[in-house]
Coordinates of C-alpha atoms and ligand atoms in Angstrom, one line a residue:
T1270 CA -34.2 -20.3 7.3
T1271 CA -34.4 -22.5 4.2
P1272 CA -32.8 -25.7 5.3
G1273 CA -31.3 -27.5 2.3
G1274 CA -32.7 -24.8 0.0
Q1275 CA -30.8 -24.1 -3.2
Y1276 CA -29.8 -20.5 -3.6
Q1277 CA -30.0 -19.0 -7.0
P1278 CA -27.6 -16.1 -7.0
S1279 CA -29.3 -13.1 -8.5
L1280 CA -27.9 -10.8 -11.0
D1281 CA -30.5 -8.2 -10.0
V1282 CA -28.2 -5.2 -9.8
L1283 CA -26.0 -6.3 -12.7
Q1284 CA -29.1 -6.8 -14.8
Q1285 CA -30.0 -3.1 -14.5
S1286 CA -26.8 -2.1 -16.3
P1287 CA -26.9 -1.6 -20.0
M1288 CA -24.6 -4.6 -20.7
R1289 CA -25.3 -6.5 -23.8
P1290 CA -23.4 -9.2 -25.7
P1291 CA -20.7 -7.5 -27.7
G1292 CA -21.3 -7.2 -31.5
A1293 CA -19.6 -9.6 -33.8
V1294 CA -15.9 -9.2 -34.3
P1295 CA -14.5 -11.0 -37.4
G1296 CA -13.0 -14.4 -36.3
V1297 CA -14.4 -14.1 -32.8
P1298 CA -17.3 -16.4 -31.9
T1299 CA -20.6 -14.7 -30.7
L1300 CA -22.9 -15.5 -27.9
T1301 CA -26.7 -15.3 -27.7
S1302 CA -28.2 -13.0 -25.0
A1303 CA -29.0 -16.1 -22.9
E1304 CA -25.4 -17.5 -23.3
F1305 CA -23.9 -14.1 -22.5
D1306 CA -25.9 -13.8 -19.2
E1307 CA -25.0 -17.4 -18.3
A1308 CA -21.3 -16.7 -19.0
R1309 CA -21.4 -13.5 -16.9
Q1310 CA -23.0 -15.4 -14.0
I1311 CA -20.4 -18.2 -14.2
Y1312 CA -17.5 -15.8 -14.6
F1313 CA -18.8 -13.9 -11.5
E1314 CA -19.2 -17.1 -9.5
R1315 CA -16.1 -19.0 -10.5
C1316 CA -13.5 -16.8 -12.3
A1317 CA -13.6 -13.2 -11.3
G1318 CA -11.9 -13.8 -7.9
C1319 CA -8.6 -14.8 -9.4
H1320 CA -8.7 -13.1 -12.8
G1321 CA -10.4 -9.9 -12.0
V1322 CA -13.7 -8.4 -13.3
L1323 CA -11.8 -6.6 -16.1
R1324 CA -9.6 -9.8 -16.5
R1325 CA -6.4 -8.0 -15.9
G1326 CA -5.1 -10.9 -13.7
A1327 CA -3.9 -11.3 -10.2
T1328 CA -3.8 -14.7 -8.6
G1329 CA -4.9 -16.0 -12.0
K1330 CA -3.4 -15.0 -15.3
A1331 CA -4.6 -12.0 -17.3
L1332 CA -7.4 -12.9 -19.7
T1333 CA -7.7 -9.8 -21.8
T1334 CA -8.6 -10.5 -25.4
D1335 CA -5.1 -9.9 -26.7
I1336 CA -4.1 -13.0 -24.7
T1337 CA -7.2 -15.2 -25.1
R1338 CA -7.4 -14.7 -28.9
E1339 CA -3.8 -15.6 -29.1
R1340 CA -4.4 -18.8 -27.2
G1341 CA -7.6 -19.7 -29.1
Y1342 CA -10.9 -21.4 -28.4
E1343 CA -9.6 -25.0 -28.0
A1344 CA -6.8 -24.1 -25.6
L1345 CA -9.2 -22.1 -23.4
K1346 CA -11.6 -25.0 -23.3
D1347 CA -8.9 -27.5 -22.3
F1348 CA -7.7 -25.1 -19.6
I1349 CA -11.1 -24.7 -18.1
N1350 CA -11.8 -28.4 -18.3
F1351 CA -8.6 -29.8 -16.9
G1352 CA -7.2 -26.9 -14.8
S1353 CA -3.4 -26.5 -14.3
P1354 CA -0.9 -27.5 -11.7
A1355 CA -0.4 -23.7 -11.0
G1356 CA -3.7 -23.6 -9.2
M1357 CA -6.4 -23.3 -11.9
P1358 CA -9.2 -25.6 -10.8
N1359 CA -10.4 -28.4 -13.2
W1360 CA -13.9 -27.0 -13.6
G1361 CA -14.9 -29.7 -16.2
T1362 CA -13.4 -32.9 -14.8
S1363 CA -14.5 -32.0 -11.3
G1364 CA -18.1 -31.9 -12.5
D1365 CA -18.7 -28.2 -11.6
L1366 CA -19.2 -27.1 -15.2
T1367 CA -20.8 -29.0 -18.1
E1368 CA -19.3 -29.4 -21.5
K1369 CA -21.8 -26.9 -22.8
Q1370 CA -20.9 -24.3 -20.1
I1371 CA -17.2 -24.7 -20.9
D1372 CA -18.0 -24.0 -24.5
V1373 CA -19.9 -20.8 -23.6
M1374 CA -17.1 -19.7 -21.3
A1375 CA -14.4 -20.2 -23.9
R1376 CA -16.4 -18.1 -26.3
F1377 CA -17.1 -15.5 -23.6
L1378 CA -13.4 -15.1 -23.0
L1379 CA -12.7 -14.4 -26.6
N1380 CA -15.0 -11.3 -26.4
E1381 CA -14.3 -8.1 -24.5
P1382 CA -15.1 -8.2 -20.8
P1383 CA -18.3 -6.3 -19.8
Q1384 CA -17.8 -3.7 -17.1
P1385 CA -20.3 -3.8 -14.3
P1386 CA -21.8 -0.6 -12.9
E1387 CA -20.6 1.4 -10.0
F1388 CA -22.2 1.0 -6.5
G1389 CA -22.0 4.1 -4.4
M1390 CA -23.7 5.2 -1.2
A1391 CA -27.2 5.6 -2.8
E1392 CA -27.1 2.0 -4.1
I1393 CA -25.6 0.7 -0.9
R1394 CA -28.3 2.4 1.2
N1395 CA -31.0 1.0 -1.0
T1396 CA -30.0 -2.5 0.0
W1397 CA -29.8 -1.8 3.7
K1398 CA -32.4 -3.6 5.9
V1399 CA -32.6 -3.9 9.6
Q1400 CA -34.7 -7.0 10.2
V1401 CA -34.7 -6.7 14.0
P1402 CA -34.1 -3.1 15.3
V1403 CA -31.6 -2.8 18.2
E1404 CA -34.3 -2.0 20.7
Q1405 CA -36.2 -5.2 19.9
R1406 CA -33.1 -7.4 20.4
P1407 CA -32.5 -9.3 23.7
T1408 CA -30.6 -7.5 26.4
S1409 CA -29.1 -10.7 27.7
K1410 CA -28.3 -14.1 26.1
Q1411 CA -31.5 -16.0 25.5
N1412 CA -30.1 -19.5 24.7
N1413 CA -28.1 -22.1 26.4
L1414 CA -25.4 -22.3 23.7
N1415 CA -21.7 -22.2 24.6
L1416 CA -21.2 -19.3 22.2
D1417 CA -17.4 -19.5 22.5
N1418 CA -17.4 -22.9 20.9
L1419 CA -20.0 -22.2 18.2
F1420 CA -18.8 -22.6 14.6
S1421 CA -20.1 -20.5 11.6
V1422 CA -19.8 -22.7 8.6
T1423 CA -20.1 -21.5 5.0
L1424 CA -22.5 -23.5 2.9
R1425 CA -21.0 -22.1 -0.3
D1426 CA -23.3 -22.9 -3.2
A1427 CA -26.5 -22.8 -1.0
G1428 CA -26.0 -19.1 -0.1
Q1429 CA -26.2 -20.0 3.5
I1430 CA -24.2 -20.4 6.7
A1431 CA -24.8 -23.2 9.3
L1432 CA -24.2 -22.4 12.9
I1433 CA -22.9 -25.6 14.5
D1434 CA -22.7 -26.2 18.2
G1435 CA -19.0 -27.2 18.8
D1436 CA -19.9 -29.2 21.9
T1437 CA -22.8 -31.3 20.6
K1438 CA -21.9 -31.0 16.9
E1439 CA -25.6 -30.3 16.2
I1440 CA -26.7 -27.7 13.6
V1441 CA -28.3 -24.8 15.6
N1442 CA -29.6 -22.9 12.6
V1443 CA -29.1 -22.6 8.9
I1444 CA -29.3 -18.9 7.8
T1445 CA -29.8 -17.5 4.4
T1446 CA -27.0 -15.1 3.5
G1447 CA -25.3 -13.7 0.4
Y1448 CA -24.0 -16.2 -2.2
A1449 CA -20.8 -18.2 -1.2
V1450 CA -20.0 -16.5 2.1
H1451 CA -16.3 -16.0 2.1
I1452 CA -15.5 -15.4 5.7
S1453 CA -17.3 -15.0 9.1
R1454 CA -15.9 -12.6 11.8
S1455 CA -16.9 -12.3 15.4
S1456 CA -17.4 -8.9 17.0
A1457 CA -15.0 -7.9 19.8
S1458 CA -17.5 -8.9 22.5
G1459 CA -18.4 -12.2 20.8
R1460 CA -22.1 -11.4 20.6
Y1461 CA -22.4 -10.6 16.9
L1462 CA -21.2 -12.5 13.9
Y1463 CA -20.6 -10.8 10.6
V1464 CA -20.5 -12.7 7.3
I1465 CA -19.9 -11.5 3.7
G1466 CA -21.1 -13.1 0.5
R1467 CA -19.2 -13.1 -2.7
D1468 CA -22.1 -10.9 -4.0
G1469 CA -21.1 -8.2 -1.5
K1470 CA -24.0 -8.9 1.0
V1471 CA -23.1 -8.5 4.6
N1472 CA -25.3 -10.2 7.3
L1473 CA -25.2 -9.4 10.9
I1474 CA -26.2 -12.4 13.1
D1475 CA -27.2 -11.9 16.8
L1476 CA -25.9 -14.8 18.8
W1477 CA -27.9 -13.8 21.9
M1478 CA -31.3 -14.6 20.3
K1479 CA -33.1 -17.8 21.4
V1480 CA -32.2 -19.1 17.9
P1481 CA -29.4 -17.0 16.6
D1482 CA -30.4 -15.4 13.3
S1483 CA -29.7 -12.5 10.9
V1484 CA -30.9 -9.1 12.3
A1485 CA -29.6 -6.8 9.5
E1486 CA -28.1 -6.9 6.0
V1487 CA -26.6 -4.6 3.4
R1488 CA -24.9 -4.9 0.1
I1489 CA -21.6 -3.1 -0.1
G1490 CA -20.9 -3.8 -3.8
L1491 CA -21.3 -6.4 -6.4
E1492 CA -18.4 -8.6 -5.5
A1493 CA -16.6 -8.9 -2.2
R1494 CA -14.5 -11.1 0.1
S1495 CA -13.7 -9.5 3.4
V1496 CA -15.4 -8.1 6.5
E1497 CA -13.9 -7.1 9.9
T1498 CA -15.0 -5.5 13.1
S1499 CA -13.6 -2.8 15.4
K1500 CA -11.6 -4.4 18.2
A1501 CA -9.7 -1.6 19.9
K1502 CA -10.6 -0.6 23.5
G1503 CA -13.6 1.8 23.5
F1504 CA -14.7 0.7 20.0
E1505 CA -15.8 -2.9 20.7
D1506 CA -18.7 -3.8 18.4
R1507 CA -18.9 -0.2 17.2
Y1508 CA -17.9 -0.4 13.5
I1509 CA -17.6 -2.8 10.6
I1510 CA -15.5 -2.6 7.5
A1511 CA -16.2 -4.5 4.4
G1512 CA -13.9 -4.8 1.4
G1513 CA -15.1 -4.8 -2.2
Y1514 CA -13.7 -6.5 -5.3
W1515 CA -16.2 -4.7 -7.5
P1516 CA -16.4 -1.8 -7.3
P1517 CA -12.9 -1.6 -5.8
Q1518 CA -13.7 0.1 -2.5
Y1519 CA -14.2 -0.4 1.2
V1520 CA -17.2 0.6 3.2
I1521 CA -17.4 1.5 6.9
L1522 CA -20.7 0.5 8.5
D1523 CA -22.3 0.9 11.9
G1524 CA -21.7 -2.3 13.9
P1525 CA -25.1 -2.9 15.5
T1526 CA -27.3 -1.9 12.5
L1527 CA -25.0 -2.1 9.4
E1528 CA -26.0 1.4 8.4
P1529 CA -23.5 2.5 5.8
L1530 CA -21.4 5.4 7.0
R1531 CA -18.6 6.0 4.6
V1532 CA -17.4 4.6 1.3
E1533 CA -13.8 4.9 0.0
S1534 CA -12.5 4.0 -3.4
T1535 CA -9.2 2.1 -3.7
R1536 CA -8.7 3.0 -7.4
G1537 CA -5.3 4.6 -7.9
Y1538 CA -1.7 4.0 -8.6
T1539 CA 0.4 0.8 -8.2
Y1540 CA 3.0 1.1 -5.5
D1541 CA 6.0 0.4 -7.8
T1542 CA 5.5 1.7 -11.3
Q1543 CA 2.9 4.2 -10.2
E1544 CA 0.6 3.4 -13.1
F1545 CA -3.1 3.9 -12.7
H1546 CA -5.1 0.7 -12.0
P1547 CA -8.9 0.7 -12.5
E1548 CA -9.5 -2.4 -10.3
P1549 CA -7.4 -2.5 -7.1
R1550 CA -9.5 -5.0 -5.1
V1551 CA -9.7 -5.1 -1.3
A1552 CA -8.3 -8.5 -0.2
S1553 CA -7.9 -9.4 3.5
I1554 CA -8.8 -7.1 6.3
V1555 CA -7.6 -7.6 9.9
A1556 CA -8.4 -5.5 13.0
S1557 CA -5.6 -4.4 15.4
H1558 CA -6.5 -5.3 19.0
S1559 CA -4.4 -2.5 20.4
R1560 CA -5.0 0.5 18.1
P1561 CA -8.3 1.7 16.5
E1562 CA -7.1 0.5 13.1
W1563 CA -7.9 -1.9 10.4
V1564 CA -5.2 -3.4 8.2
V1565 CA -6.7 -3.2 4.6
N1566 CA -4.8 -5.0 1.9
V1567 CA -5.2 -3.7 -1.6
K1568 CA -4.4 -6.4 -4.1
E1569 CA -3.5 -4.8 -7.5
T1570 CA -1.7 -1.6 -6.2
G1571 CA 0.2 -3.6 -3.6
K1572 CA -0.6 -1.1 -0.9
I1573 CA -1.4 -1.9 2.7
L1574 CA -3.7 0.7 4.2
L1575 CA -3.9 1.3 8.0
V1576 CA -7.4 2.8 8.3
N1577 CA -7.9 4.6 11.6
Y1578 CA -11.5 4.6 12.6
E1579 CA -11.3 7.0 15.6
D1580 CA -12.8 9.9 13.6
L1581 CA -14.7 8.9 10.6
K1582 CA -15.2 12.5 9.4
N1583 CA -11.4 13.1 9.4
L1584 CA -10.4 9.6 8.3
K1585 CA -6.7 9.0 8.7
V1586 CA -5.2 6.4 6.4
T1587 CA -1.5 5.3 6.4
S1588 CA -0.7 4.0 3.0
I1589 CA 2.2 1.5 3.0
N1590 CA 4.0 0.4 -0.2
A1591 CA 4.3 -3.3 0.1
E1592 CA 4.1 -5.7 -2.9
R1593 CA 1.5 -6.4 -5.6
F1594 CA -1.3 -8.9 -5.5
L1595 CA -1.8 -8.8 -1.7
H1596 CA -4.2 -11.6 -0.8
D1597 CA -4.6 -13.2 2.6
G1598 CA -2.7 -13.0 5.9
G1599 CA -2.8 -12.8 9.7
L1600 CA -1.2 -11.5 12.8
D1601 CA 1.8 -13.0 14.5
R1602 CA 1.3 -14.5 18.0
S1603 CA 2.1 -11.2 19.7
G1604 CA -0.6 -9.4 17.7
R1605 CA 1.8 -6.6 16.8
Y1606 CA 2.9 -7.7 13.3
F1607 CA 0.8 -8.5 10.3
L1608 CA 2.0 -10.9 7.6
V1609 CA 0.4 -11.0 4.2
A1610 CA 0.9 -13.0 1.1
A1611 CA 1.7 -11.1 -2.1
N1612 CA 0.8 -14.3 -3.9
A1613 CA 1.5 -13.7 -7.5
R1614 CA 4.9 -12.3 -6.6
N1615 CA 5.9 -15.2 -4.3
R1616 CA 6.5 -13.0 -1.3
V1617 CA 5.2 -12.2 2.1
G1618 CA 5.0 -8.6 3.5
V1619 CA 5.4 -7.8 7.1
V1620 CA 3.8 -4.7 8.7
D1621 CA 4.5 -3.4 12.2
T1622 CA 0.9 -2.3 13.2
Q1623 CA 2.2 -0.4 16.2
E1624 CA 4.7 1.8 14.4
G1625 CA 2.6 1.8 11.1
R1626 CA 5.4 0.9 8.8
L1627 CA 6.6 -1.9 6.5
V1628 CA 9.2 -4.1 8.2
K1629 CA 10.2 -6.5 5.4
I1630 CA 9.3 -8.2 2.2
I1631 CA 10.3 -11.8 2.3
D1632 CA 10.8 -14.2 -0.6
V1633 CA 8.9 -17.5 -0.1
S1634 CA 7.9 -20.3 -2.5
T1635 CA 5.5 -20.2 -5.4
T1636 CA 2.1 -18.5 -4.7
P1637 CA 1.9 -18.4 -0.9
H1638 CA -1.6 -18.9 0.4
P1639 CA -1.7 -18.8 4.3
G1640 CA -5.3 -18.0 5.1
R1641 CA -4.5 -16.3 8.3
G1642 CA -1.4 -18.5 8.7
A1643 CA -0.3 -20.6 11.7
N1644 CA 1.7 -19.4 14.7
F1645 CA 3.8 -21.7 16.9
E1646 CA 7.0 -21.9 19.0
H1647 CA 9.7 -23.5 16.9
P1648 CA 12.0 -25.8 18.9
R1649 CA 15.1 -24.1 17.5
F1650 CA 14.0 -20.7 16.0
G1651 CA 11.5 -19.4 18.5
P1652 CA 8.1 -18.0 17.5
V1653 CA 7.3 -18.5 13.8
W1654 CA 4.4 -17.9 11.4
A1655 CA 3.7 -20.4 8.7
T1656 CA 2.3 -20.3 5.2
G1657 CA 1.6 -23.0 2.7
H1658 CA 1.6 -22.5 -1.1
L1659 CA -0.7 -23.0 -4.1
G1660 CA 2.2 -23.6 -6.5
S1661 CA 4.5 -25.8 -4.5
D1662 CA 4.6 -28.4 -1.7
A1663 CA 6.6 -25.9 0.6
V1664 CA 5.5 -24.8 4.0
S1665 CA 7.5 -21.7 4.8
L1666 CA 8.2 -20.9 8.5
I1667 CA 9.1 -17.2 9.1
G1668 CA 10.6 -16.0 12.4
T1669 CA 8.5 -13.4 14.1
D1670 CA 10.3 -12.3 17.2
P1671 CA 12.8 -9.5 16.6
D1672 CA 13.4 -8.9 20.3
K1673 CA 14.4 -12.3 21.6
H1674 CA 15.4 -14.0 18.3
P1675 CA 16.7 -11.1 16.1
D1676 CA 18.8 -13.4 13.9
N1677 CA 15.7 -15.4 12.9
A1678 CA 13.2 -12.5 12.6
W1679 CA 11.6 -11.8 9.2
R1680 CA 13.3 -14.6 7.3
V1681 CA 12.4 -18.1 6.3
V1682 CA 14.0 -20.1 9.0
Q1683 CA 12.9 -23.5 7.7
E1684 CA 10.9 -24.9 4.8
L1685 CA 8.9 -28.1 5.3
N1686 CA 7.7 -30.2 2.4
G1687 CA 4.1 -31.2 2.4
Q1688 CA 2.0 -33.5 0.1
G1689 CA 2.1 -31.2 -2.9
G1690 CA 0.9 -27.9 -4.4
G1691 CA -2.7 -26.7 -4.2
S1692 CA -2.6 -25.9 -0.5
L1693 CA -5.1 -23.3 0.7
F1694 CA -5.0 -23.3 4.4
L1695 CA -2.9 -24.5 7.4
K1696 CA -3.6 -24.3 11.1
T1697 CA -2.4 -25.0 14.6
H1698 CA -3.5 -23.8 18.1
P1699 CA -1.5 -22.7 21.2
R1700 CA -2.4 -25.9 22.9
S1701 CA -1.7 -28.2 20.0
Q1702 CA 1.5 -30.0 19.0
N1703 CA 0.3 -30.4 15.4
L1704 CA 0.4 -28.4 12.2
Y1705 CA -2.3 -29.4 9.7
V1706 CA -1.8 -28.5 6.0
D1707 CA -4.5 -29.0 3.4
T1708 CA -4.0 -29.5 -0.3
T1709 CA -7.5 -28.8 -1.5
L1710 CA -6.7 -27.8 -5.1
N1711 CA -4.1 -30.5 -5.8
P1712 CA -5.0 -32.2 -9.1
E1713 CA -4.5 -35.7 -7.5
P1714 CA -7.8 -36.7 -5.9
E1715 CA -6.0 -38.6 -3.1
I1716 CA -4.0 -35.6 -2.1
A1717 CA -6.9 -33.2 -2.4
S1718 CA -9.0 -35.3 -0.1
S1719 CA -6.3 -35.8 2.6
V1720 CA -4.2 -33.5 4.9
A1721 CA -0.6 -33.7 6.1
V1722 CA 0.1 -33.3 9.8
F1723 CA 3.5 -32.2 11.1
D1724 CA 4.8 -32.8 14.6
L1725 CA 5.7 -29.4 16.0
K1726 CA 8.1 -30.8 18.6
N1727 CA 10.0 -32.7 15.9
L1728 CA 9.8 -31.1 12.6
D1729 CA 12.3 -33.5 11.0
K1730 CA 9.8 -36.3 11.5
P1731 CA 8.0 -37.1 8.2
Y1732 CA 4.4 -35.8 8.1
E1733 CA 1.5 -38.2 8.6
V1734 CA -1.3 -38.3 6.1
L1735 CA -4.9 -38.2 7.4
P1736 CA -7.4 -39.5 4.8
I1737 CA -10.1 -37.1 5.8
G1738 CA -12.2 -37.7 2.7
E1739 CA -12.2 -41.5 3.3
W1740 CA -13.1 -41.0 7.0
S1741 CA -16.1 -39.0 5.9
G1742 CA -17.7 -42.2 4.5
I1743 CA -18.6 -40.4 1.3
T1744 CA -17.6 -42.3 -1.7
E1745 CA -19.0 -40.3 -4.6
G1746 CA -17.7 -37.1 -6.2
Q1747 CA -14.5 -35.1 -5.7
R1748 CA -14.1 -34.9 -2.0
R1749 CA -11.9 -31.8 -1.6
V1750 CA -10.8 -31.4 2.0
V1751 CA -10.5 -27.7 3.0
Q1752 CA -9.6 -25.4 5.9
P1753 CA -8.6 -26.9 9.3
E1754 CA -10.3 -25.0 12.2
F1755 CA -9.8 -25.7 15.9
N1756 CA -12.4 -25.7 18.6
K1757 CA -12.1 -23.3 21.4
D1758 CA -10.0 -25.6 23.7
G1759 CA -7.6 -26.6 20.9
T1760 CA -8.5 -30.3 21.4
E1761 CA -10.3 -30.9 18.1
V1762 CA -9.7 -29.8 14.6
W1763 CA -12.5 -29.6 12.0
F1764 CA -12.2 -30.2 8.3
S1765 CA -14.8 -29.6 5.5
V1766 CA -15.2 -32.4 2.9
W1767 CA -16.3 -30.1 0.1
N1768 CA -18.0 -31.9 -2.7
S1769 CA -19.8 -30.5 -5.7
Q1770 CA -23.4 -29.1 -5.1
A1771 CA -25.1 -32.3 -6.4
Q1772 CA -23.0 -34.6 -4.2
E1773 CA -23.0 -35.1 -0.4
S1774 CA -20.5 -33.2 1.7
A1775 CA -19.5 -33.5 5.3
I1776 CA -17.5 -32.1 8.2
V1777 CA -14.9 -34.4 9.9
V1778 CA -13.9 -33.7 13.4
V1779 CA -10.5 -35.0 14.4
D1780 CA -9.1 -35.5 17.9
D1781 CA -5.9 -33.4 17.9
R1782 CA -4.0 -35.6 20.4
T1783 CA -4.7 -39.0 18.8
R1784 CA -5.1 -37.6 15.2
K1785 CA -8.2 -40.0 14.8
P1786 CA -11.7 -39.0 13.7
I1787 CA -14.2 -38.5 16.6
K1788 CA -17.2 -37.4 14.7
V1789 CA -18.4 -37.1 11.1
I1790 CA -21.2 -34.5 10.6
R1791 CA -23.4 -35.6 7.7
D1792 CA -26.6 -33.8 7.1
K1793 CA -28.5 -33.0 3.9
R1794 CA -28.4 -29.3 4.9
L1795 CA -24.6 -29.3 4.7
V1796 CA -24.4 -28.2 1.0
T1797 CA -20.8 -27.5 -0.1
P1798 CA -19.3 -26.5 3.3
T1799 CA -16.0 -24.6 3.0
G1800 CA -14.8 -22.1 5.7
K1801 CA -15.5 -22.7 9.3
F1802 CA -15.0 -20.1 12.0
N1803 CA -14.9 -20.8 15.7
V1804 CA -16.4 -17.8 17.5
Y1805 CA -13.7 -17.6 20.2
N1806 CA -10.7 -18.2 18.0
T1807 CA -11.9 -15.7 15.4
Q1808 CA -12.8 -13.1 18.1
R1809 CA -9.3 -13.3 19.6
D1810 CA -7.3 -14.1 16.5
V1811 CA -6.1 -17.5 17.8
Y1812 CA -4.4 -19.2 14.9
Ligands
DHE1971 FE1 -10.8 -17.3 -0.4 C1 -10.0 -16.1 2.7 C2 -10.2 -14.2 -1.7 C3 -11.0 -18.6 -3.5 C4 -12.3 -20.0 0.9 N1 -10.2 -15.5 0.3 C5 -9.9 -15.2 1.7 C6 -9.4 -13.9 1.8 C7 -9.5 -13.3 0.5 C8 -10.0 -14.4 -0.4 C9 -9.2 -11.9 0.1 C10 -9.0 -13.2 3.1 C11 -10.2 -12.6 3.8 C12 -9.8 -11.9 5.1 O1 -9.0 -12.6 5.9 O2 -10.2 -10.8 5.3 N2 -10.6 -16.6 -2.3 C13 -10.3 -15.3 -2.6 C14 -10.2 -15.1 -4.0 O3 -10.1 -14.1 -4.7 C15 -10.2 -16.5 -4.6 C16 -8.7 -16.8 -5.0 C17 -10.9 -16.7 -5.9 C18 -12.4 -16.5 -5.8 O4 -13.1 -16.5 -6.8 O5 -12.9 -16.2 -4.7 C19 -10.6 -17.3 -3.4 N3 -11.5 -19.0 -1.2 C20 -11.5 -19.4 -2.5 C21 -12.1 -20.7 -2.7 O6 -12.2 -21.3 -3.8 C22 -12.6 -21.2 -1.3 C23 -11.8 -22.5 -1.0 C24 -14.1 -21.5 -1.3 C25 -15.0 -20.4 -1.7 O7 -15.8 -20.0 -0.9 O8 -14.8 -19.8 -2.8 C26 -12.2 -20.0 -0.5 N4 -11.1 -17.9 1.5 C27 -11.8 -19.1 1.8 C28 -11.8 -19.2 3.2 C29 -11.1 -18.1 3.8 C30 -10.7 -17.3 2.6 C31 -12.4 -20.4 4.0 C32 -10.8 -17.8 5.2 C33 -9.7 -18.7 5.7 C34 -9.3 -18.4 7.1 O9 -9.1 -19.4 7.9 O10 -9.1 -17.2 7.4

């Protein structure tokens, strides 16, 4: 471990490619080699996720040179500096990028995007390392941790995760991983934890070790966001799937060792106009608990793939036409239906994972962003799944019970109004009466550093605002509050107070019943905490 160590994301693989600053185009500013490398690095770390490596746009607008040259250097600089209410972060005024870096980025965007190299089985295999072979791992749990209530916390800019004991709130270990781990997923048994970095690096963490640590790693591409495990009966802890942004592909790995087994490209045709797309990225992936299948959401083609892992040699994939720009989503409370945001189309798609078919595409508000969403019993409409939005203050509640509440199923039964746009995640728990909605990317610092709580028994009651940033005791920097996550019992909800790398960050733990803070975790090792994943809730998809 390297507690508090600063991670320098490496461009090792990218560096091997023959990419050089483009030659001068009349009227287009040039970049030196050093500036070009810096811009590529920043674009990879901050921009590619929304705008795409080839800049063809998805959650963010297209930034191809026909568009950027039309807008011009000054407008690009302003946009990067101040952001926009539609969800573009204010990279300059937040302190994340310097004036000089913004100048370099504006010039970079006026030039053609460089295309990174491919990354097939040979390259993937080259990065595969088993640090502790299976036979040298413990055969029973070697620690006294209550693993069910352990939290895996992303330390974004440090390239690490922190394992935090949910009972004592102590940091158990800080583990070096890929850069900006996006999500953590628990294996079906709960023994293993899988994390994926933005740089495509997957780490396998064995929670049975005396001090849980990484036992294997592999890089599945150059940019990635999602990882999931096999959860069906008979396949527990057997396989892993990781989804790539670049190259656009998914890779199936052996669960206990991360040995790469099969790589599949997602390049192909959009579901609607059936035009070829060179960069259909793999967004969220969720495992079915009842069938040996993963639900794989392909952003740019708008297709949902049900990848059956029963026989990897004769891979069966059901390809469902859904909607473009699929992003994040989760299962309904029954576990049968999967709901996913097609965020740039303001829609939510519903798939019946049992019958392997699309159920409905539902119109919601501007740019839905649910995370995995929030399931609860609505006092009037029965079971619902909720999503917040990046582009509006709406929280849409969608009925999910076609058997007992057929009139309410697969439509927005109610829209709540939260604090504002810029919402990333919302959460509740089967034992909670509260729905917590963050507004992390709202341009108003007060709103970005607080959350709204709705009373699930009385949704007409105005929401209460919890000033989480203020409760953290941190006074410096932009204290963005992000991603509510419950403990195993559903009695506490944890929030990250996500500051820039140079500033102090924290985690605030709130008592769900009283809605008051019960603990603030402040530690110099907590560098830029973002996502938090409770082992038990993640393993069983409790959300
Ligand atoms: Fe995420 C989930 C992609 C920005 C933190 N994010 C996801 C998922 C995808 C995704 C595809 C679903 C994974 C799954 O369930 O299998 N995220 C992207 C992007 O492309 C985007 C928009 C831009 C980018 O450059 O990455 C983006 N995400 C962010 C952030 O800025 C956040 C706040 C911090 C960070 O690390 O970059 C962030 N994303 C998260 C978190 C989740 C997530 C914490 C899981 C939430 C959950 O509760 O399931």
